[in-house]
Coordinates of C-alpha atoms in Angstrom, one line a residue:
M79 CA 100.0 41.2 171.9
G80 CA 100.7 44.9 172.2
E81 CA 98.1 47.6 172.4
L82 CA 98.6 48.7 168.8
E83 CA 97.9 45.1 167.5
R84 CA 94.6 45.0 169.6
L85 CA 93.4 48.4 168.2
S86 CA 90.8 48.0 165.4
G87 CA 89.5 51.6 165.3
P88 CA 89.3 54.9 167.2
G89 CA 86.3 53.7 169.3
D90 CA 88.6 51.2 171.0
L91 CA 90.5 54.1 172.7
R92 CA 87.5 54.8 174.9
G93 CA 87.9 51.5 176.7
L94 CA 91.5 51.9 177.5
T95 CA 92.8 52.7 181.0
P96 CA 95.3 55.6 181.4
K97 CA 98.1 53.0 181.7
R98 CA 97.2 51.3 178.5
M99 CA 96.8 54.7 176.7
R100 CA 100.4 55.6 177.7
A101 CA 101.6 52.1 176.5
L102 CA 99.8 52.7 173.1
A103 CA 101.4 56.1 172.7
A104 CA 104.8 54.5 173.2
E105 CA 104.1 51.8 170.7
I106 CA 102.9 54.3 168.1
R107 CA 106.1 56.3 168.4
T108 CA 108.2 53.1 167.9
F109 CA 106.0 52.2 164.9
L110 CA 106.4 55.6 163.4
V111 CA 110.2 55.6 163.7
D112 CA 110.5 52.0 162.4
S113 CA 108.1 52.6 159.5
V114 CA 109.0 56.1 158.3
S115 CA 112.8 55.4 158.6
R116 CA 112.3 52.8 155.8
T117 CA 110.1 54.9 153.5
G118 CA 110.9 58.5 154.3
G119 CA 108.2 61.0 155.2
H120 CA 107.1 63.5 157.8
L121 CA 108.4 62.0 161.0
G122 CA 109.0 64.9 163.4
P123 CA 105.5 66.4 163.2
N124 CA 103.8 63.1 163.8
L125 CA 106.0 62.2 166.8
G126 CA 104.8 65.5 168.3
V127 CA 101.1 64.8 168.0
V128 CA 100.8 61.2 169.3
E129 CA 99.0 62.0 172.6
L130 CA 97.1 64.9 171.0
T131 CA 95.6 62.8 168.2
M132 CA 94.8 60.0 170.6
A133 CA 93.0 62.4 172.9
V134 CA 91.0 64.0 170.0
H135 CA 89.8 60.5 168.9
R136 CA 89.0 59.5 172.4
V137 CA 86.8 62.5 173.0
F138 CA 85.2 62.9 169.6
S139 CA 83.5 60.2 167.5
S140 CA 85.0 60.2 164.0
P141 CA 83.7 60.1 161.3
K142 CA 80.4 61.5 162.7
D143 CA 82.5 64.3 164.2
S144 CA 84.6 65.7 161.4
I145 CA 88.3 66.0 162.2
V146 CA 90.2 68.3 159.9
F147 CA 94.0 68.3 159.9
D148 CA 95.6 71.5 158.7
T149 CA 98.2 70.7 156.0
G150 CA 97.7 67.0 156.9
H151 CA 101.4 66.0 157.1
Q152 CA 100.8 65.3 160.8
A153 CA 98.0 62.8 160.1
Y154 CA 100.0 59.6 160.3
V155 CA 98.9 58.9 163.9
H156 CA 95.3 59.6 162.8
K157 CA 95.7 57.0 160.0
I158 CA 97.1 54.4 162.5
L159 CA 94.2 55.0 164.9
T160 CA 91.7 54.6 162.1
G161 CA 92.9 51.2 161.1
R162 CA 95.6 52.0 158.5
T163 CA 98.8 50.4 159.8
D164 CA 100.4 49.1 156.6
F165 CA 103.0 51.8 156.1
T166 CA 105.3 49.7 153.9
G167 CA 104.2 51.7 150.8
L168 CA 103.8 55.1 152.4
R169 CA 103.9 57.9 149.7
S170 CA 104.3 55.3 147.0
R171 CA 101.9 54.1 144.3
G172 CA 99.5 51.6 145.8
G173 CA 100.4 52.6 149.4
L174 CA 99.1 55.1 151.9
S175 CA 99.2 58.8 150.9
G176 CA 101.4 61.0 153.0
Y177 CA 98.3 63.2 153.6
P178 CA 94.7 62.5 154.5
S179 CA 92.9 60.8 151.6
R180 CA 89.1 60.3 151.2
A181 CA 89.9 57.3 149.0
E182 CA 91.5 55.6 152.0
S183 CA 89.0 56.3 154.7
D184 CA 85.8 57.9 155.7
H185 CA 87.7 59.4 158.6
D186 CA 89.6 61.7 156.2
V187 CA 88.0 65.0 155.3
V188 CA 90.5 67.4 153.7
E189 CA 93.1 66.3 151.2
N190 CA 94.5 69.7 150.4
S191 CA 98.0 70.0 152.0
H192 CA 98.3 73.7 151.7
A193 CA 98.4 75.4 155.1
S194 CA 96.0 77.6 157.1
T195 CA 92.7 76.1 155.7
A196 CA 91.5 73.9 158.5
I197 CA 89.6 76.5 160.4
S198 CA 87.7 77.6 157.3
W199 CA 86.8 74.0 156.5
A200 CA 85.7 73.3 160.1
D201 CA 83.7 76.5 160.1
G202 CA 81.9 75.4 156.9
I203 CA 81.2 72.0 158.3
A204 CA 79.9 73.4 161.6
R205 CA 77.6 75.8 159.7
A206 CA 76.2 73.0 157.6
N207 CA 75.6 70.9 160.7
Q208 CA 73.8 73.8 162.2
V209 CA 71.6 74.4 159.2
L210 CA 70.8 70.7 158.8
G211 CA 70.0 70.2 162.4
H212 CA 72.8 67.9 163.2
T213 CA 73.2 69.1 166.8
D214 CA 75.0 65.9 167.9
R215 CA 78.0 66.5 165.6
H216 CA 81.2 68.5 166.1
A217 CA 83.8 69.9 163.7
V218 CA 87.3 69.8 165.0
A219 CA 90.2 71.7 163.3
V220 CA 93.7 70.6 164.3
I221 CA 96.1 73.4 163.2
G222 CA 99.7 74.2 164.1
D223 CA 101.0 77.5 165.3
G224 CA 102.9 77.8 162.1
A225 CA 99.7 77.7 160.0
L226 CA 98.3 80.4 162.2
T227 CA 100.7 82.8 160.6
G228 CA 98.6 82.5 157.4
G229 CA 96.0 85.1 156.9
L230 CA 93.3 82.7 155.9
A231 CA 93.3 81.2 159.4
W232 CA 92.6 84.7 160.9
E233 CA 89.8 85.3 158.3
A234 CA 88.3 82.1 159.5
L235 CA 88.7 83.0 163.2
N236 CA 87.0 86.3 162.6
S237 CA 84.1 84.5 161.0
V238 CA 84.0 81.9 163.8
A239 CA 83.9 84.6 166.4
G240 CA 80.6 85.9 164.9
S241 CA 78.6 83.0 166.4
D242 CA 78.5 81.4 169.8
D243 CA 76.4 78.4 169.1
R244 CA 78.3 76.4 166.4
R245 CA 79.8 73.2 167.6
L246 CA 83.4 73.9 166.6
V247 CA 86.6 73.1 168.4
V248 CA 90.0 74.5 167.2
V249 CA 93.0 72.6 168.5
V250 CA 96.2 74.6 168.3
N251 CA 99.1 72.3 168.1
D252 CA 101.8 74.7 169.3
N253 CA 105.3 73.4 168.9
G254 CA 107.0 76.6 167.9
W255 CA 107.6 75.3 164.3
S256 CA 106.1 75.1 160.9
Y257 CA 108.8 73.8 158.5
S258 CA 111.1 76.1 160.5
P259 CA 110.7 78.0 163.7
T260 CA 107.5 80.0 163.7
V261 CA 108.1 83.7 163.3
G262 CA 106.3 87.0 163.8
G263 CA 104.2 88.7 166.4
L264 CA 101.9 85.7 166.9
A265 CA 104.9 83.5 167.5
R266 CA 106.2 85.9 170.2
Y267 CA 102.8 85.9 171.8
L268 CA 102.5 82.1 171.9
D269 CA 106.1 81.9 173.1
A270 CA 105.3 84.1 176.0
M271 CA 102.4 81.9 176.9
R272 CA 104.6 78.8 176.6
T273 CA 107.3 80.2 178.8
D274 CA 105.3 82.2 181.4
R275 CA 107.1 81.3 184.7
N276 CA 104.1 81.9 187.0
Y277 CA 102.0 79.5 185.0
E278 CA 104.7 76.9 184.8
R279 CA 105.5 77.1 188.5
V280 CA 101.9 76.6 189.5
L281 CA 101.3 73.9 186.9
S282 CA 104.4 72.1 188.1
W283 CA 103.3 72.4 191.7
G284 CA 99.9 71.0 190.7
K285 CA 101.4 68.0 189.0
N286 CA 104.0 67.3 191.7
T287 CA 102.0 68.0 194.8
L288 CA 98.3 67.6 194.1
R289 CA 98.6 64.5 191.8
S290 CA 100.9 62.8 194.4
G291 CA 98.4 63.5 197.2
G292 CA 96.1 60.5 196.5
L293 CA 92.6 60.6 195.2
P294 CA 91.6 64.0 196.8
G295 CA 94.8 65.7 195.3
R296 CA 94.2 64.2 191.9
M297 CA 90.6 65.4 191.9
T298 CA 91.7 68.9 193.0
Y299 CA 94.2 69.0 190.1
D300 CA 91.6 67.8 187.6
A301 CA 89.2 70.4 188.9
L302 CA 91.7 73.2 188.4
H303 CA 92.2 72.0 184.9
G304 CA 88.5 72.1 184.3
L305 CA 87.6 75.4 185.9
K306 CA 85.5 77.6 183.6
E307 CA 88.2 80.3 183.4
G308 CA 91.0 77.8 183.8
L309 CA 94.2 78.0 185.8
K310 CA 95.8 80.0 183.0
D311 CA 93.3 82.8 183.4
V312 CA 94.1 83.2 187.1
L313 CA 97.7 83.9 186.2
R314 CA 97.5 85.9 183.0
P315 CA 94.9 87.8 181.0
Q316 CA 92.7 85.8 178.6
G317 CA 94.6 87.5 175.8
L318 CA 94.6 87.2 172.1
F319 CA 92.1 84.4 171.4
E320 CA 89.4 85.4 173.8
G321 CA 89.9 89.0 172.7
L322 CA 88.4 87.7 169.4
G323 CA 85.3 86.5 171.3
I324 CA 86.2 82.8 171.2
K325 CA 86.4 80.7 174.3
Y326 CA 90.0 79.7 175.1
V327 CA 91.3 76.7 177.1
G328 CA 95.0 76.4 177.8
P329 CA 97.8 76.2 177.4
I330 CA 97.8 72.4 178.0
D331 CA 100.7 70.0 178.1
G332 CA 100.3 68.4 174.7
H333 CA 101.9 65.2 175.9
D334 CA 99.7 64.8 179.0
L335 CA 96.9 62.5 178.0
D336 CA 94.8 63.3 181.1
A337 CA 95.1 67.0 180.7
L338 CA 94.3 66.9 177.0
E339 CA 91.3 64.7 177.4
S340 CA 90.0 67.0 180.2
A341 CA 90.4 70.1 178.1
L342 CA 88.9 68.6 175.0
R343 CA 85.8 67.3 176.9
N344 CA 85.3 70.7 178.4
A345 CA 85.5 72.2 174.9
K346 CA 83.1 69.7 173.5
G347 CA 80.6 70.3 176.2
F348 CA 80.7 74.1 175.8
G349 CA 78.4 74.1 172.8
G350 CA 80.1 76.8 170.9
P351 CA 83.4 77.6 169.3
V352 CA 86.4 76.9 171.6
I353 CA 90.1 77.1 171.1
V354 CA 92.2 74.4 172.9
H355 CA 95.8 75.4 173.0
A356 CA 98.2 72.4 173.4
I357 CA 102.0 72.8 173.8
T358 CA 103.8 70.0 172.0
E359 CA 107.4 69.1 171.1
K360 CA 108.2 68.3 167.5
G361 CA 110.0 65.0 167.3
H362 CA 109.0 64.1 170.8
G363 CA 110.3 60.8 172.2
Y364 CA 112.9 60.2 169.5
T365 CA 116.3 61.6 170.5
P366 CA 117.7 62.2 167.0
A367 CA 114.7 64.3 166.1
E368 CA 114.6 66.2 169.4
H369 CA 118.2 67.2 169.0
D370 CA 118.0 68.2 165.3
A371 CA 118.3 71.9 165.4
V372 CA 117.4 72.4 161.7
D373 CA 113.8 71.2 161.7
H374 CA 113.4 68.3 164.2
F375 CA 113.2 65.8 161.4
H376 CA 110.2 67.6 159.7
A377 CA 110.6 65.5 156.6
V378 CA 113.2 62.7 156.2
K379 CA 114.4 60.4 153.5
V380 CA 115.3 56.8 154.3
I381 CA 117.3 56.9 157.6
H382 CA 119.0 54.6 160.1
P383 CA 116.4 54.4 162.9
E384 CA 119.0 54.0 165.6
T385 CA 120.9 57.2 164.7
G386 CA 118.6 59.2 162.4
L387 CA 121.4 59.4 159.9
P388 CA 120.5 59.1 156.2
V389 CA 121.1 55.7 154.5
A390 CA 122.3 57.3 151.3
A391 CA 124.4 60.4 150.9
A392 CA 122.6 63.2 149.2
G393 CA 123.9 64.4 145.8
T394 CA 123.8 67.9 144.4
D395 CA 120.2 68.9 144.1
W396 CA 118.5 71.9 142.5
T397 CA 117.8 73.6 145.8
S398 CA 121.5 73.5 146.9
V399 CA 122.6 75.0 143.6
F400 CA 120.1 77.8 144.0
G401 CA 121.2 78.3 147.6
D402 CA 124.9 78.6 146.6
E403 CA 124.2 81.0 143.7
I404 CA 121.9 83.3 145.7
V405 CA 124.7 83.8 148.3
G406 CA 127.1 84.7 145.5
I407 CA 124.6 87.2 144.1
A408 CA 124.0 88.7 147.6
R409 CA 127.7 89.2 148.1
A410 CA 127.9 91.1 144.8
R411 CA 124.7 93.2 145.2
S412 CA 123.7 94.7 148.5
D413 CA 120.2 95.5 147.1
V414 CA 119.3 91.9 146.7
V415 CA 117.2 90.4 149.5
A416 CA 115.3 87.2 150.0
I417 CA 111.8 86.5 151.2
T418 CA 110.5 83.1 152.4
A419 CA 107.1 81.8 153.6
A420 CA 108.2 79.9 156.7
M421 CA 110.7 77.7 154.7
P422 CA 114.2 79.3 154.7
V423 CA 116.1 75.9 154.8
P424 CA 113.8 73.9 152.5
V425 CA 114.0 76.5 149.7
G426 CA 117.8 76.8 150.0
L427 CA 118.1 80.1 151.9
G428 CA 120.0 78.6 154.9
G429 CA 123.4 79.9 153.6
M430 CA 122.2 83.4 152.8
Q431 CA 120.4 83.6 156.2
K432 CA 123.6 82.7 158.0
E433 CA 125.7 85.2 156.1
F434 CA 123.2 88.0 155.5
A435 CA 120.6 87.5 158.3
D436 CA 119.4 91.1 158.0
R437 CA 118.5 90.5 154.3
V438 CA 116.5 87.3 154.6
F439 CA 112.9 87.9 155.6
D440 CA 110.7 85.0 156.8
V441 CA 107.1 86.2 156.7
G442 CA 105.5 83.0 158.0
I443 CA 103.1 80.9 155.9
A444 CA 101.9 84.0 154.1
E445 CA 102.6 83.8 150.4
E446 CA 100.2 86.6 149.6
H447 CA 101.9 89.0 152.0
A448 CA 105.3 87.9 150.6
L449 CA 104.5 88.9 147.1
T450 CA 102.9 92.3 148.0
S451 CA 105.7 93.1 150.5
A452 CA 108.2 92.3 147.7
A453 CA 106.4 94.8 145.4
G454 CA 106.9 97.4 148.1
M455 CA 110.6 96.5 148.5
A456 CA 111.1 96.8 144.8
F457 CA 109.4 100.2 144.8
A458 CA 111.7 101.4 147.5
G459 CA 114.9 100.3 145.8
L460 CA 115.6 96.7 146.6
H461 CA 115.5 93.6 144.4
P462 CA 113.6 90.9 146.4
V463 CA 113.9 87.3 145.5
V464 CA 110.7 85.5 146.7
C465 CA 111.5 81.8 147.3
L466 CA 108.6 79.4 147.3
Y467 CA 107.6 75.8 146.4
A468 CA 106.0 76.1 143.0
T469 CA 102.6 74.8 144.3
F470 CA 102.4 77.5 146.9
L471 CA 102.5 80.3 144.2
N472 CA 98.9 79.3 143.6
R473 CA 98.0 81.0 146.9
A474 CA 99.4 84.4 145.8
F475 CA 98.2 84.6 142.2
D476 CA 96.2 87.8 142.8
Q477 CA 99.2 89.5 144.3
L478 CA 101.4 88.3 141.5
L479 CA 99.0 89.8 139.0
M480 CA 97.9 93.0 140.6
D481 CA 100.6 94.0 143.0
V482 CA 103.8 92.8 141.2
G483 CA 102.7 92.5 137.6
L484 CA 100.5 95.6 137.3
H485 CA 103.3 97.8 138.8
R486 CA 106.0 96.2 136.7
A487 CA 107.9 95.5 139.9
G488 CA 111.4 94.2 139.7
V489 CA 110.7 91.1 141.8
T490 CA 112.2 87.7 141.1
I491 CA 110.3 84.6 142.2
A492 CA 112.3 81.4 142.6
L493 CA 110.1 78.3 142.4
D494 CA 111.5 75.2 143.9
R495 CA 109.9 71.8 143.2
A496 CA 108.3 72.9 140.0
G497 CA 106.6 70.3 137.9
L498 CA 106.0 66.7 139.0
T499 CA 107.1 66.1 142.5
G500 CA 105.3 62.7 142.7
D501 CA 105.3 61.2 146.2
D502 CA 103.5 64.0 148.0
G503 CA 100.5 63.8 145.7
A504 CA 98.1 66.2 144.0
S505 CA 98.4 69.3 146.1
H506 CA 102.2 69.3 146.0
N507 CA 102.8 68.9 142.2
G508 CA 104.1 72.2 141.0
M509 CA 102.3 72.0 137.7
W510 CA 100.2 75.1 137.5
D511 CA 102.8 77.9 137.6
M512 CA 103.6 78.3 133.9
A513 CA 100.0 78.5 132.8
M514 CA 99.3 81.1 135.5
A515 CA 102.5 83.1 134.8
R516 CA 101.6 83.2 131.1
I517 CA 98.7 85.5 131.6
V518 CA 100.6 88.0 133.7
P519 CA 101.5 90.9 131.3
G520 CA 105.3 91.6 131.2
L521 CA 106.3 88.6 133.3
R522 CA 109.3 86.6 132.1
L523 CA 109.8 83.0 133.1
A524 CA 113.0 80.9 132.9
A525 CA 113.1 77.1 133.1
P526 CA 116.7 76.0 133.4
R527 CA 117.8 72.6 132.2
D528 CA 120.9 72.0 134.3
E529 CA 123.1 73.6 137.0
A530 CA 124.8 76.0 134.7
T531 CA 121.6 77.4 133.2
L532 CA 120.0 77.7 136.7
R533 CA 122.9 79.9 137.8
E534 CA 122.8 81.9 134.6
A535 CA 119.0 82.4 134.7
L536 CA 119.1 83.5 138.3
R537 CA 121.7 86.2 137.6
E538 CA 119.8 87.3 134.5
A539 CA 116.6 87.5 136.5
V540 CA 117.9 89.8 139.2
A541 CA 119.2 92.1 136.5
V542 CA 115.6 92.8 135.4
R543 CA 114.3 95.9 137.2
D544 CA 111.2 96.8 135.4
A545 CA 109.2 93.5 135.3
P546 CA 108.6 90.4 137.4
T547 CA 110.8 87.4 136.7
V548 CA 110.2 83.7 137.6
V549 CA 112.9 81.0 137.7
R550 CA 111.5 77.5 138.1
Y551 CA 113.3 74.3 138.7
P552 CA 112.4 70.8 139.8
K553 CA 112.8 68.7 142.9
G554 CA 115.7 66.3 143.3
A555 CA 119.1 65.8 141.9
V556 CA 120.5 67.9 139.1
G557 CA 121.2 65.9 136.0
D558 CA 124.3 65.9 133.8
P559 CA 125.2 69.1 132.0
I560 CA 123.5 69.5 128.6
P561 CA 125.8 71.7 126.4
A562 CA 124.4 73.9 123.7
I563 CA 125.9 73.8 120.2
Q564 CA 124.8 77.3 119.5
R565 CA 123.0 80.2 121.2
D566 CA 120.4 82.1 119.1
G567 CA 119.3 85.1 121.2
V568 CA 118.1 83.7 124.4
V569 CA 117.5 80.2 122.9
D570 CA 120.0 77.4 123.1
V571 CA 120.3 75.0 120.2
L572 CA 121.1 71.6 121.7
A573 CA 121.2 69.4 118.6
R574 CA 120.6 69.3 114.8
T575 CA 120.0 66.3 112.6
P576 CA 119.4 66.6 108.8
G577 CA 117.3 63.4 108.3
D578 CA 116.6 61.5 105.1
G579 CA 113.3 63.1 104.0
D580 CA 111.9 66.6 103.4
A581 CA 110.0 66.9 106.8
R582 CA 111.9 68.6 109.6
V583 CA 110.8 68.8 113.2
L584 CA 111.5 71.5 115.8
V585 CA 111.6 69.9 119.2
V586 CA 111.3 72.3 122.1
G587 CA 112.3 71.0 125.6
I588 CA 111.3 73.1 128.6
G589 CA 113.5 72.9 131.7
P590 CA 114.3 69.3 132.8
F591 CA 112.5 68.0 129.6
A592 CA 115.4 69.4 127.5
A593 CA 117.2 66.1 128.1
T594 CA 114.1 64.3 126.9
A595 CA 114.0 66.5 123.8
V596 CA 117.6 65.6 122.9
E597 CA 116.7 61.9 123.2
V598 CA 113.6 62.5 121.0
G599 CA 115.8 64.1 118.4
K600 CA 118.1 61.0 118.4
R601 CA 115.2 58.6 118.1
L602 CA 113.8 60.6 115.2
A603 CA 117.1 60.5 113.4
R604 CA 117.2 56.8 113.6
Q605 CA 113.9 56.8 111.6
G606 CA 115.4 59.2 109.1
I607 CA 113.5 62.3 110.4
G608 CA 115.4 65.5 110.6
S609 CA 115.1 67.7 113.7
T610 CA 116.4 70.8 115.5
V611 CA 116.3 70.5 119.3
V612 CA 116.2 73.7 121.3
D613 CA 115.8 74.9 124.9
P614 CA 114.2 78.4 125.1
R615 CA 115.8 79.0 128.5
W616 CA 113.4 82.0 128.9
A617 CA 110.2 80.2 128.0
L618 CA 107.8 83.1 128.6
P619 CA 107.0 85.2 126.7
V620 CA 107.7 83.0 123.7
P621 CA 111.1 84.0 122.3
E622 CA 111.1 85.5 118.8
Q623 CA 113.9 83.1 117.9
I624 CA 111.6 80.1 118.5
L625 CA 109.0 81.5 116.2
D626 CA 111.5 82.4 113.5
T627 CA 113.0 78.9 113.7
A628 CA 109.5 77.3 113.5
T629 CA 109.0 78.8 110.1
R630 CA 111.8 76.7 108.8
H631 CA 110.3 73.5 110.0
D632 CA 107.2 71.4 109.2
L633 CA 106.2 70.4 112.7
V634 CA 106.8 71.8 116.2
V635 CA 106.8 69.4 119.2
T636 CA 106.9 70.8 122.8
I637 CA 107.6 69.0 126.0
E638 CA 107.0 70.7 129.3
D639 CA 106.7 69.9 133.0
G640 CA 103.4 71.8 133.6
V641 CA 99.8 71.7 132.5
V642 CA 99.7 71.5 128.7
Q643 CA 96.5 73.5 128.5
G644 CA 97.5 77.1 128.6
G645 CA 101.1 76.2 129.0
V646 CA 104.3 77.1 127.0
G647 CA 103.4 74.8 124.1
A648 CA 100.0 76.4 123.8
A649 CA 101.7 79.8 123.9
I650 CA 103.9 78.8 121.0
R651 CA 100.9 77.5 119.0
D652 CA 99.0 80.7 119.7
A653 CA 101.9 83.0 118.7
L654 CA 102.5 81.1 115.4
A655 CA 98.8 81.3 114.7
E656 CA 98.8 85.1 115.2
R657 CA 101.6 85.3 112.7
D658 CA 99.7 83.0 110.2
V659 CA 102.6 80.5 110.2
P660 CA 101.2 77.3 108.8
V661 CA 103.0 74.8 111.0
G662 CA 101.5 72.2 113.2
V663 CA 102.3 72.2 116.9
R664 CA 102.0 69.0 119.1
T665 CA 102.1 69.8 122.8
H666 CA 103.2 67.3 125.4
G667 CA 102.9 68.0 129.1
L668 CA 100.6 67.4 132.1
P669 CA 96.9 67.0 131.9
T670 CA 94.5 69.4 133.6
R671 CA 93.7 67.0 136.4
F672 CA 94.9 66.2 139.9
L673 CA 97.6 63.5 139.9
G674 CA 97.8 60.9 142.7
H675 CA 100.9 60.1 144.6
A676 CA 103.5 58.0 142.7
S677 CA 107.1 58.4 141.7
R678 CA 108.1 61.0 139.1
S679 CA 109.2 58.3 136.7
Q680 CA 105.9 56.4 137.1
L681 CA 103.9 59.6 136.3
I682 CA 106.1 60.4 133.3
E683 CA 105.4 56.9 132.0
D684 CA 101.7 57.1 132.7
L685 CA 101.4 60.4 130.9
G686 CA 103.4 59.4 127.8
L687 CA 106.2 61.8 128.4
R688 CA 109.2 59.4 128.0
A689 CA 111.4 60.1 125.0
K690 CA 110.2 57.0 123.2
D691 CA 106.6 58.0 123.7
V692 CA 107.1 61.5 122.3
A693 CA 109.2 60.2 119.5
R694 CA 106.6 57.6 118.5
D695 CA 103.8 60.3 118.5
T696 CA 106.0 62.6 116.5
A697 CA 106.9 60.0 113.9
A698 CA 103.2 59.2 113.4
A699 CA 102.5 62.9 113.0
V700 CA 105.3 63.3 110.4
A701 CA 104.0 60.2 108.5
A702 CA 100.5 61.7 108.5
L703 CA 101.9 65.0 107.3
T704 CA 103.9 63.3 104.5
D705 CA 100.7 61.4 103.4
R706 CA 98.7 64.6 103.2
R707 CA 101.5 66.2 101.1
A708 CA 101.5 63.2 98.8
D709 CA 97.7 63.4 98.3
V710 CA 98.0 67.1 97.5
D711 CA 100.8 66.4 94.9
Q712 CA 98.5 63.9 93.2
I713 CA 95.7 66.4 92.6
P714 CA 95.8 67.4 88.9

């Protein structure tokens, strides 16, 4: 029986010898590669924190001590150590979440997978422990160097520095990467600490000479690691972190279990806030990940574990279409630049970055700064395209409203993974953006339905110089082209069916739900119900052509990939009411609640958003409308 099979919980780690700890680390890496290669998931980040997570759980007593993982995609090892080793359904309905989940375990604290929040969470927990007199408890924040580029992390550190008696330990998992290589002044500072030759020479001498010198040498080496000021402080100034007034320990080899445990025990015993700086390697121990120059297997689909190659060839997806089109636009217009929040490759900017490196700006995990900086660029004569996952626009709403919107800045925001993303769960579904965008005065939002309309919308967006524009598109493969039979202003008419009766339905499909809307029209036709199916293309503000067309119909049905409350359908209903147009509107979209991890198709079925579901509801509404009319006609 291996060490992993014997493990029943994190408390078991404290009884393991160093040799058995190393054996367990090797087994966990093998388990991760075997498991994640079958399901897909965040492989590289977890391979890099095996020893770090083991050391944290060996020193601290979860769940009494609260361990908060920033972002949480690197919590697979934490799940394994806390008894969750069935990874067969990882990120699938009924299986383990890809992030911490309170429903799974008392060891999980924070489910929000948006970056830079862990220190604030840990600070709040530590303050509560202090107020409640829980002096035997610690709060531990595990945060990557990439997440430290986010402003919230520094707001939290500023707050933490105001007290010297809260039992709070911040573990910096420094691998030089977020989704992509960490950028900015902080990255350069940490890189200097990682590569300081004096420190490395002495550390190497300590390992090779002292630890090979028997018990006295090993004791001397451990003592150097545990000195109050630490070996690092002999060789370089205490620097950035202690300049904030927070005790600093490191840098520590993040794959050296003994060094990690020693540093964490010292931090735990200090009695106040401490930063432990660990140097790790993303993808450590798995050759394909170590050699992957793009992102060290940050997130993979199903792969061959022996080679790391994908099992299935990737088709054309929305991100690659955007990436190709933005390069073409950049070639044609020298004033177009792109901004990304630490994700140039995931959002499709790899090609533009390669061809126009001086016109792609990676600001780190700092969406707020990205939006306000974009407003400044627009003021100075550029047209910035801010490229984000849709869920991360939430973090910069104030900047969208007050810096971009208020100043009518010619800024385009490209939102990847808009709508239901499914397998990454509640905090990654990009379902809030249309409702948010709707309340920004002057903002225009496009939701393309296929490759051609994405390319067209992007070119139209960058032509707007006096208002913000948003182009949103979903995750995954691009569907088949959906041709229009007519264009009415900005609105594409996709289908018309006369029907057998008097009632006619206007079906409005937003973005990827345009295909659903076409199918709804066909199903209504089979029941003798006439319909017009349209795609607004530019969904916000509501096009005049939609409102004019609605006046010639008896019922409007909208289908959208965002929250229905305050969404595009609601905007159409409100606009018709303002005009006193007596037509009913039935809105179909996402409920205002957090949706658990499942496939996109499973969620669409659950929420009644399949074509047959919408057609059934529409037919019932038409029948009710017909009955009411018949009743009115019978009134003498």
